[in-house]
PDB file of C-alpha atoms in Angstrom:
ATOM      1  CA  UNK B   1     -37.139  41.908  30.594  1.00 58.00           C
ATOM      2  CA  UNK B   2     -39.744  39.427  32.221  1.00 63.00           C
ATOM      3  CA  UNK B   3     -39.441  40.669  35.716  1.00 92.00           C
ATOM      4  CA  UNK B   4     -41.426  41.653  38.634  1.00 96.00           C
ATOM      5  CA  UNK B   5     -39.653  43.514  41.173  1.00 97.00           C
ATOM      6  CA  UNK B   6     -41.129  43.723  44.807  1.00 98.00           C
ATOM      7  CA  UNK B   7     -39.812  45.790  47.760  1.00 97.00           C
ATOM      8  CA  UNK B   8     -38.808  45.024  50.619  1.00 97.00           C
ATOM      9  CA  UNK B   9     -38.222  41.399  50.539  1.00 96.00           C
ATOM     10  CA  UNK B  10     -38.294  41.233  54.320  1.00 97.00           C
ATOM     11  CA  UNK B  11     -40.646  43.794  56.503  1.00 97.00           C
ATOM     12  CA  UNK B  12     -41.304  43.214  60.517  1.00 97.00           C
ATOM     13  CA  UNK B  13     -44.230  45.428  61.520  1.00 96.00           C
ATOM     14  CA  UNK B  14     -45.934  46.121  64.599  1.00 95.00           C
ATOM     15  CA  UNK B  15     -49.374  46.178  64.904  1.00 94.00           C
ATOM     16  CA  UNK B  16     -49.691  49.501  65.159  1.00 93.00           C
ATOM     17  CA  UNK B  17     -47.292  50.814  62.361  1.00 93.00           C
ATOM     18  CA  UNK B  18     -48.191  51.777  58.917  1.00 96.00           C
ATOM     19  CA  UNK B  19     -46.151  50.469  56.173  1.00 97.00           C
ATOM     20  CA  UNK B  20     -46.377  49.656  52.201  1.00 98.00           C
ATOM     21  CA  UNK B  21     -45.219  46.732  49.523  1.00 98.00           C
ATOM     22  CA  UNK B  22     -44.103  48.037  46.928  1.00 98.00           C
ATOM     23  CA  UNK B  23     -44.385  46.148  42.832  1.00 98.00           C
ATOM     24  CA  UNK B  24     -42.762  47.409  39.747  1.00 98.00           C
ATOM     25  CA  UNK B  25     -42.988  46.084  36.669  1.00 96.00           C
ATOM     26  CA  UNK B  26     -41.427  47.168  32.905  1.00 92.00           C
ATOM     27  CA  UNK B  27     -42.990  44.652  30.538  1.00 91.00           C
ATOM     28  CA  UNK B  28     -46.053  47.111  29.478  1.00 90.00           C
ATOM     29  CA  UNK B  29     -48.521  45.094  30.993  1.00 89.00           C
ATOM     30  CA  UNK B  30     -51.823  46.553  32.239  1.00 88.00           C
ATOM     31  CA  UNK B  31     -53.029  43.816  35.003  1.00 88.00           C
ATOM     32  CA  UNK B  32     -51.282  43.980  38.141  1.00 92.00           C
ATOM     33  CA  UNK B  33     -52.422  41.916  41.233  1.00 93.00           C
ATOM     34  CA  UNK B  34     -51.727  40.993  44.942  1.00 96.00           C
ATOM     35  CA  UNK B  35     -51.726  37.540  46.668  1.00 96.00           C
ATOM     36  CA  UNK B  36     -51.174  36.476  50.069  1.00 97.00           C
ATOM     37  CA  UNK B  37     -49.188  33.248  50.456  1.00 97.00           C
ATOM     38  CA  UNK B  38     -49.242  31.890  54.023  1.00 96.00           C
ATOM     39  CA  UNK B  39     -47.089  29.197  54.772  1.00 93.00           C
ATOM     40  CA  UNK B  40     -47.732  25.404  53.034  1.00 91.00           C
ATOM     41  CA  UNK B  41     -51.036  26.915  51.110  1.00 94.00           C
ATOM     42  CA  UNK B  42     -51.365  27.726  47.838  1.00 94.00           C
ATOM     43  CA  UNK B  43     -51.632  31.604  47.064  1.00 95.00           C
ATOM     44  CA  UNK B  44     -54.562  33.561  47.738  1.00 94.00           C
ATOM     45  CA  UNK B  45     -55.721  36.024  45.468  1.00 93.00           C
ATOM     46  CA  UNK B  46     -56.601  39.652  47.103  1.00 95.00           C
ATOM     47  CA  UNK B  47     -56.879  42.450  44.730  1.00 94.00           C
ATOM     48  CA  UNK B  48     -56.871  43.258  40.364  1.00 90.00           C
ATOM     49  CA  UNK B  49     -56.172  45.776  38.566  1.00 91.00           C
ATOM     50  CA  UNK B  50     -56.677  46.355  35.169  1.00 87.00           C
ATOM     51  CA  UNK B  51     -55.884  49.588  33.564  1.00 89.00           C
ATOM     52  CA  UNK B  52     -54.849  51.344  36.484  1.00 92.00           C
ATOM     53  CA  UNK B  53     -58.598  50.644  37.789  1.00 91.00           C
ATOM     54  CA  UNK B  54     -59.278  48.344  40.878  1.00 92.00           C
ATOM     55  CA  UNK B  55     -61.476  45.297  39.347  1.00 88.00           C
ATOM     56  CA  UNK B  56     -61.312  42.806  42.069  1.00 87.00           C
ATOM     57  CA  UNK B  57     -61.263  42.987  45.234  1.00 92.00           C
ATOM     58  CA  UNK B  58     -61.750  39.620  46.847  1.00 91.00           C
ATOM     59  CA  UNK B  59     -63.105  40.869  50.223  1.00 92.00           C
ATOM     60  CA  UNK B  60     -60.245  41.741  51.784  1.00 96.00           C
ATOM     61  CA  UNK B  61     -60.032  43.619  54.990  1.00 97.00           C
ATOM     62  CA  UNK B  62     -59.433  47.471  54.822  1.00 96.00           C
ATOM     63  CA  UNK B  63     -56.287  47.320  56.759  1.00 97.00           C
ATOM     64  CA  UNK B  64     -55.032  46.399  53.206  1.00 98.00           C
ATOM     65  CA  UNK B  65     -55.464  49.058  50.493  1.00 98.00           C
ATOM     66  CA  UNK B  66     -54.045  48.739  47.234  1.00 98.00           C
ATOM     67  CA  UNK B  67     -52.858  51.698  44.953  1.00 97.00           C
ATOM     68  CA  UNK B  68     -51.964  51.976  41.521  1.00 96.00           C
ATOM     69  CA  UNK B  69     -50.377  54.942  40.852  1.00 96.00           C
ATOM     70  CA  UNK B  70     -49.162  54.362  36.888  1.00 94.00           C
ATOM     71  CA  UNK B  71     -49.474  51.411  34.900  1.00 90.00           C
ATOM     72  CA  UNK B  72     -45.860  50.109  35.881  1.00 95.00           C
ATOM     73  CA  UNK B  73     -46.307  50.572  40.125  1.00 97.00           C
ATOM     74  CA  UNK B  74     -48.298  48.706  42.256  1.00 98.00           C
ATOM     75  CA  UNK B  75     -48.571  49.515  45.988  1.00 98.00           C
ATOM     76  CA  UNK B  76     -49.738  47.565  49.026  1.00 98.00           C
ATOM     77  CA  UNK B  77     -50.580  49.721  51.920  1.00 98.00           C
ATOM     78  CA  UNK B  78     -50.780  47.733  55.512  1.00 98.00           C
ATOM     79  CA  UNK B  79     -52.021  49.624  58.806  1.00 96.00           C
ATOM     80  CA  UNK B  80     -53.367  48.101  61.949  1.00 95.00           C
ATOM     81  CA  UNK B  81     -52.401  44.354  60.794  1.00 96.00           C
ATOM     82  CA  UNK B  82     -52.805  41.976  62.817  1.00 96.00           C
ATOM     83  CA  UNK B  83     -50.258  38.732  63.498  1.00 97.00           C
ATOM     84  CA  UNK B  84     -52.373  36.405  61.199  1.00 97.00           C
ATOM     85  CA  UNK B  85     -51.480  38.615  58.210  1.00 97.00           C
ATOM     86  CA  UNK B  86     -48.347  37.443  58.564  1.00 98.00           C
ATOM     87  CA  UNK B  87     -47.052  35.959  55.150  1.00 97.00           C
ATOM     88  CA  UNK B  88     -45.581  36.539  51.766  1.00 97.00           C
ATOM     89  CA  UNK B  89     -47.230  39.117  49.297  1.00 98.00           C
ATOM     90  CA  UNK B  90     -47.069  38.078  46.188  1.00 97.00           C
ATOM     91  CA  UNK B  91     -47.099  40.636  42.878  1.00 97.00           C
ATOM     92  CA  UNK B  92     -47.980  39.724  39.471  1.00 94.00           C
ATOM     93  CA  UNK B  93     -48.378  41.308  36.425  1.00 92.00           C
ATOM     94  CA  UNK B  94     -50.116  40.081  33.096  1.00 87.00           C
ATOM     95  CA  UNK B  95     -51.340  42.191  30.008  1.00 82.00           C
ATOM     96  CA  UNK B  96     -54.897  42.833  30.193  1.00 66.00           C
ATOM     97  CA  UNK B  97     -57.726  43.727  27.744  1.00 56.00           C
ATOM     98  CA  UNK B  98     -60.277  41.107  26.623  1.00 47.00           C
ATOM     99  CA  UNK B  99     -57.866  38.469  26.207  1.00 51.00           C
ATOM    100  CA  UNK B 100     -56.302  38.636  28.987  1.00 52.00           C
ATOM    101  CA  UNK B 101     -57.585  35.147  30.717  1.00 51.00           C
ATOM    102  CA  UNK B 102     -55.393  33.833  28.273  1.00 58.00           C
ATOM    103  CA  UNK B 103     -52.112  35.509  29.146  1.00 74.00           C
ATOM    104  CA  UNK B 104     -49.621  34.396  31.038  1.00 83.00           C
ATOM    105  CA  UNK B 105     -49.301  35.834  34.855  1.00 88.00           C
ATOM    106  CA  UNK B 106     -46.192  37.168  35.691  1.00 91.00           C
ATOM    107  CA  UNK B 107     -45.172  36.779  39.631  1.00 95.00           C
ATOM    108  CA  UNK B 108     -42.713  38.058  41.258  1.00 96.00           C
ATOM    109  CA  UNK B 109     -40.298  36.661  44.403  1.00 95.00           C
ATOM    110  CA  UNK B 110     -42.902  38.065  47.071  1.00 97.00           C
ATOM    111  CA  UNK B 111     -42.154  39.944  50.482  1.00 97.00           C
ATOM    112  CA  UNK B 112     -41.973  38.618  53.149  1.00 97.00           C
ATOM    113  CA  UNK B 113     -44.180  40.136  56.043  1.00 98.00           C
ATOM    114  CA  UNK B 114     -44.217  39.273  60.087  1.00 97.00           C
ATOM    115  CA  UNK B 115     -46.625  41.221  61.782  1.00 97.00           C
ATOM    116  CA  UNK B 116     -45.402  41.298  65.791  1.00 96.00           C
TER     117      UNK B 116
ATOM    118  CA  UNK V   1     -65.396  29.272  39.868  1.00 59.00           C
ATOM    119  CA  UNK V   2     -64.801  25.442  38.185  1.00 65.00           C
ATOM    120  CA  UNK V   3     -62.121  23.398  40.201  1.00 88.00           C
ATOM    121  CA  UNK V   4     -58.964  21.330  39.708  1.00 94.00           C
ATOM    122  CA  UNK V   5     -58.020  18.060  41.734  1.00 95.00           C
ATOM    123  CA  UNK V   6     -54.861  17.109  41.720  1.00 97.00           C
ATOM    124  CA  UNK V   7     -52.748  14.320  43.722  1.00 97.00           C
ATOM    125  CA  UNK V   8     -51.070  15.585  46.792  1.00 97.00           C
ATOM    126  CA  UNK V   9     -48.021  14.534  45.825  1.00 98.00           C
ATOM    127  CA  UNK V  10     -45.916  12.684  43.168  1.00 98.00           C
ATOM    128  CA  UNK V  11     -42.476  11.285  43.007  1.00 97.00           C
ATOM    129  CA  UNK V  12     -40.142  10.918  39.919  1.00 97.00           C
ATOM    130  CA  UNK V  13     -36.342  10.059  39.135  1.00 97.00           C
ATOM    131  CA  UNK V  14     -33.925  12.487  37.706  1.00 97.00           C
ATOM    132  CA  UNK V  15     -33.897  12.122  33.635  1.00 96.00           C
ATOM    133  CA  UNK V  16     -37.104   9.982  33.524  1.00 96.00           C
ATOM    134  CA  UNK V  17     -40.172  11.723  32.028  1.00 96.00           C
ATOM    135  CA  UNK V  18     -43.197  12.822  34.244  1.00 98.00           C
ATOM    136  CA  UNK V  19     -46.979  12.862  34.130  1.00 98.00           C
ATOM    137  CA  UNK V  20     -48.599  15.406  36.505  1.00 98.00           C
ATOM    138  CA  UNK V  21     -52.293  14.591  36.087  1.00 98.00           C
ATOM    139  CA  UNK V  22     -55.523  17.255  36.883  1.00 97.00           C
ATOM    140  CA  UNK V  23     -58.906  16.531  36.896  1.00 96.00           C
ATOM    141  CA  UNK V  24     -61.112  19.770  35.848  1.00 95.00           C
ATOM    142  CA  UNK V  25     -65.032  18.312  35.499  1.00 94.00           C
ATOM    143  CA  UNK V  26     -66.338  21.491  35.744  1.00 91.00           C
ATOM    144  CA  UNK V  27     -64.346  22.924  33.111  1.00 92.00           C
ATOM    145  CA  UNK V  28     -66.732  25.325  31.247  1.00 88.00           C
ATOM    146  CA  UNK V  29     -65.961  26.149  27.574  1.00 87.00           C
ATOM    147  CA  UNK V  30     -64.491  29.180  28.639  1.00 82.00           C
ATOM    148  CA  UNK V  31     -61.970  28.195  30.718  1.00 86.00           C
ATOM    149  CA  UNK V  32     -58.295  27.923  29.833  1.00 88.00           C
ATOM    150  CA  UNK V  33     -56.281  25.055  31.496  1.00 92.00           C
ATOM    151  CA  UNK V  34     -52.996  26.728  32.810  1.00 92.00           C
ATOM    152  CA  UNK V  35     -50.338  25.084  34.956  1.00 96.00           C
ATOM    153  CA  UNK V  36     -47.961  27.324  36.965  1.00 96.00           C
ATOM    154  CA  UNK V  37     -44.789  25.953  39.446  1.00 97.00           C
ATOM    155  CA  UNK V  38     -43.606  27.219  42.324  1.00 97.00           C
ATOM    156  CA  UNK V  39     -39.852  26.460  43.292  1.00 94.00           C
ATOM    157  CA  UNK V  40     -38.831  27.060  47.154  1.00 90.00           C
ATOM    158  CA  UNK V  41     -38.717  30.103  48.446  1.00 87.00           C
ATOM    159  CA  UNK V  42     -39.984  31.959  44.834  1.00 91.00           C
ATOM    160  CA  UNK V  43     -43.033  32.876  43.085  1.00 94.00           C
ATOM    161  CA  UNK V  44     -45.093  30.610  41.244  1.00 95.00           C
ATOM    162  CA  UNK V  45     -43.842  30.442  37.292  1.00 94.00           C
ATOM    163  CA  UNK V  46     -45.955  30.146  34.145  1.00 93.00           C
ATOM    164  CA  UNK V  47     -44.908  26.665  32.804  1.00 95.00           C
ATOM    165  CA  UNK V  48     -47.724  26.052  30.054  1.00 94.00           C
ATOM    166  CA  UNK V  49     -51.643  27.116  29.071  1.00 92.00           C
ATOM    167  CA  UNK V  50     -54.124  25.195  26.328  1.00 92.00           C
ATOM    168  CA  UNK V  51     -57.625  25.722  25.547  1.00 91.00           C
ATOM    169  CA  UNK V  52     -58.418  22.575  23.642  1.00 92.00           C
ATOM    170  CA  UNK V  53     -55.585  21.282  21.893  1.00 91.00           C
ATOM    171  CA  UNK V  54     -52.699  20.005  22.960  1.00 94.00           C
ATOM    172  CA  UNK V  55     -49.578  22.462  23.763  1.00 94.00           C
ATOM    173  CA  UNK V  56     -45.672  21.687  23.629  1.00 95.00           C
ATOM    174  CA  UNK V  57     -43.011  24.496  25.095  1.00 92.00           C
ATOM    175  CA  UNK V  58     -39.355  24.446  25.647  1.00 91.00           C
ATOM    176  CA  UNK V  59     -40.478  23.196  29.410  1.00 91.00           C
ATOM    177  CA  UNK V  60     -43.309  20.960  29.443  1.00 96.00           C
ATOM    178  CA  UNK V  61     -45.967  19.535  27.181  1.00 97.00           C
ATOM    179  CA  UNK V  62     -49.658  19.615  28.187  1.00 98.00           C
ATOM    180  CA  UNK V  63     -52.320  16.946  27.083  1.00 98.00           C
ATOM    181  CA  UNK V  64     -55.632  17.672  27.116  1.00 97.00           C
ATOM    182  CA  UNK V  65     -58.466  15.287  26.988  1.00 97.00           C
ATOM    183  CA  UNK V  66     -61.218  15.438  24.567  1.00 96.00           C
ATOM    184  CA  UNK V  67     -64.021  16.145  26.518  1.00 96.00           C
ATOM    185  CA  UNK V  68     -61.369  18.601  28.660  1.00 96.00           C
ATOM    186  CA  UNK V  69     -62.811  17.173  31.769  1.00 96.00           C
ATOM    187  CA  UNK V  70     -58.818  16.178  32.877  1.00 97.00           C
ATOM    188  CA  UNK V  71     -55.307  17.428  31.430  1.00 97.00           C
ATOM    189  CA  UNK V  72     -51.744  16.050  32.152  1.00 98.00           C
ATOM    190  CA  UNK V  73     -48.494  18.322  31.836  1.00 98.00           C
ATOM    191  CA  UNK V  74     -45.558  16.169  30.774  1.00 98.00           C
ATOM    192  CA  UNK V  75     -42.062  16.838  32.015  1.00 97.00           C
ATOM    193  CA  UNK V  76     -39.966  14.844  29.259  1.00 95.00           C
ATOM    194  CA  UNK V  77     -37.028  14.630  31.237  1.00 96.00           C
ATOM    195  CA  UNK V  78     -37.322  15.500  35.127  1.00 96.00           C
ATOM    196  CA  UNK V  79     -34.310  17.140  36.616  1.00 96.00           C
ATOM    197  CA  UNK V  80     -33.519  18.305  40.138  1.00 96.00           C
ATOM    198  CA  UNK V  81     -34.555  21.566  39.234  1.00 95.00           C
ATOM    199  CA  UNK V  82     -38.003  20.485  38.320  1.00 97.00           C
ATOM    200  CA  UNK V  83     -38.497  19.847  41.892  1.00 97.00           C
ATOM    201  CA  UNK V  84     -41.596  22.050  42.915  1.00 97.00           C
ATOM    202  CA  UNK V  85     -44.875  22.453  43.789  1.00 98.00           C
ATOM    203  CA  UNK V  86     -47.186  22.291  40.488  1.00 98.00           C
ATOM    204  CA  UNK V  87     -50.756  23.976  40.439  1.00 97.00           C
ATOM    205  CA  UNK V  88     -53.439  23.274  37.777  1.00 96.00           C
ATOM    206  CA  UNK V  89     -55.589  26.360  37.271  1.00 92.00           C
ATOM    207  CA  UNK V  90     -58.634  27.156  35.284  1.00 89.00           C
ATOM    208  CA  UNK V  91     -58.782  30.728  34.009  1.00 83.00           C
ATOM    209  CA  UNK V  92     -61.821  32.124  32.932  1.00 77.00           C
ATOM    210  CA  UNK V  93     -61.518  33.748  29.325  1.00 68.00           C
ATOM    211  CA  UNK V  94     -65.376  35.046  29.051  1.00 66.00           C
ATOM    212  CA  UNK V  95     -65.217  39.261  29.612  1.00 56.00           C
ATOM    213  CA  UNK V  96     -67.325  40.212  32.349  1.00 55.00           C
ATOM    214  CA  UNK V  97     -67.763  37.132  34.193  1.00 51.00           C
ATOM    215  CA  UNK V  98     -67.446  37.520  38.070  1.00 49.00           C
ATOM    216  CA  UNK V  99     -63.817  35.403  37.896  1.00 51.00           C
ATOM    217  CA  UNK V 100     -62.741  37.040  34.480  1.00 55.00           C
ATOM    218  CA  UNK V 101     -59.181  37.283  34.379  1.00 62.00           C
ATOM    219  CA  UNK V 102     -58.558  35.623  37.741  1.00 72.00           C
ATOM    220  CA  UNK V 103     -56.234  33.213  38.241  1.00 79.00           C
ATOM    221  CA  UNK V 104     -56.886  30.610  41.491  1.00 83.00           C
ATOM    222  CA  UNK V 105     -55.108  28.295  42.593  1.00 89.00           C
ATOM    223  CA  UNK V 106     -55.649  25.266  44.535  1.00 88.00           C
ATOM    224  CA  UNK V 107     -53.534  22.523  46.248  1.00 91.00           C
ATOM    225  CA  UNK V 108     -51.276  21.587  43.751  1.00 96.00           C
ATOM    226  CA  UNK V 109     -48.943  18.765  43.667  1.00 98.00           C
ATOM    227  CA  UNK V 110     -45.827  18.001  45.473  1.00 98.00           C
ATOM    228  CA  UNK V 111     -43.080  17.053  42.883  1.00 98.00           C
ATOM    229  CA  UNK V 112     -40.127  15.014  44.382  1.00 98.00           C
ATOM    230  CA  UNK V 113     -37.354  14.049  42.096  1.00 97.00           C
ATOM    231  CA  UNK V 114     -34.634  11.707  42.912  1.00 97.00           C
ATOM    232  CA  UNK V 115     -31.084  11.878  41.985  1.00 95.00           C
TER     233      UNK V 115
END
């Protein structure tokens, strides 16, 4: 089982609402990350973890906050987003440890977010 | 964090083999040379990694050069499939570095392939 499985695949938000992404993943890794894919652009790396523990966070606003509650979930909580976070949230998994630059990333399909 | 250039975009014919070149001339010796696709509407897909040597899979082949200032993935045989959006990445392999472990991605390159 090579999969990454992200829920919802579709979410509409208002700017106001508070919502999450959810990730899941089986394959025992221990590196789980978030990107943000706007349209026509490559993806955008926001947040690692590695062991459960947050070990990159690549400036991203607050309105984002990532959770890792086990080594299999990965969470993406959104409140007060604005319409220019509008875009697909990418999940990815990879096993970690020293050699883990070497290890193939794992993504899955992505939500799909519209902020309104 | 070293960077890849990569045409824009490339065109091929179905069943004909393709060359997908990257130029990395920042490439420290820490840095793995990884290529990933991304098919519409999906997430981007491991397709092949080397650190100096050349690599083959059951999808691609990747040459390296010798000085690893440039790398080329090789689709033997293109097929519609194959039609995607392919990003050279450098991924640094040196614990505790500031981009340890990350994986970033730039432009990539537009593959087209013809029937």
């Amino acid at each position: 089982d090579t999969e990454v499985t992200q829920t919802p695949k579709h979410l509409v938000m208002g700017m106001t609402n508070k919502k999450s992404l959810k990730c899941e993943q089986h394959m025992g890794h221990r590196a789980m990350y978030w990107y943000k894919q706007k349209a026509k652009k490559p993806p955008e790396l926001m947040f690692v973890y590695s062991y459960e523990k947050l070990s990159i966070n690549e400036s991203v606003p607050s309105r984002f906050s990532p959770e890792c509650p086990n080594s299999s979930l990965l969470n993406l909580h959104l409140h007060a987003l604005q319409p220019e976070d509008s875009a697909l949230y990418l999940c990815a998994s990879s096993h970690g440890g020293p050699s883990g630059a070497g290890n193939t990333i794992y993504f899955g399909e992505g939500s799909w977010l519209t902020v309104v | 964090d070293a960077k890849t250039t990569q045409p824009n975009s490339m065109e091929s014919n179905e069943e004909e083999p393709v060359h997908l070149p990257c130029n990395h001339s920042t490439i420290s010796g820490t840095d793995y040379i990884h290529w990933y696709r991304q098919l519409p509407s999906q997430g981007p897909e491991y397709v092949i990694h080397g650190l100096t040597s050349n690599v083959n899979n059951r999808m691609a082949s990747l040459a390296i050069a010798e000085d690893r200032k440039s790398s080329t993935l090789i689709l033997h045989r293109a097929t519609l499939r194959d039609a995607a959006v392919y990003y050279c990445i450098l991924r640094d392999v040196s614990a505790g570095g500031t981009s340890y472990g990350k994986l970033t991605f730039g432009q990539g390159t537009i593959l087209t392939v013809h029937p």
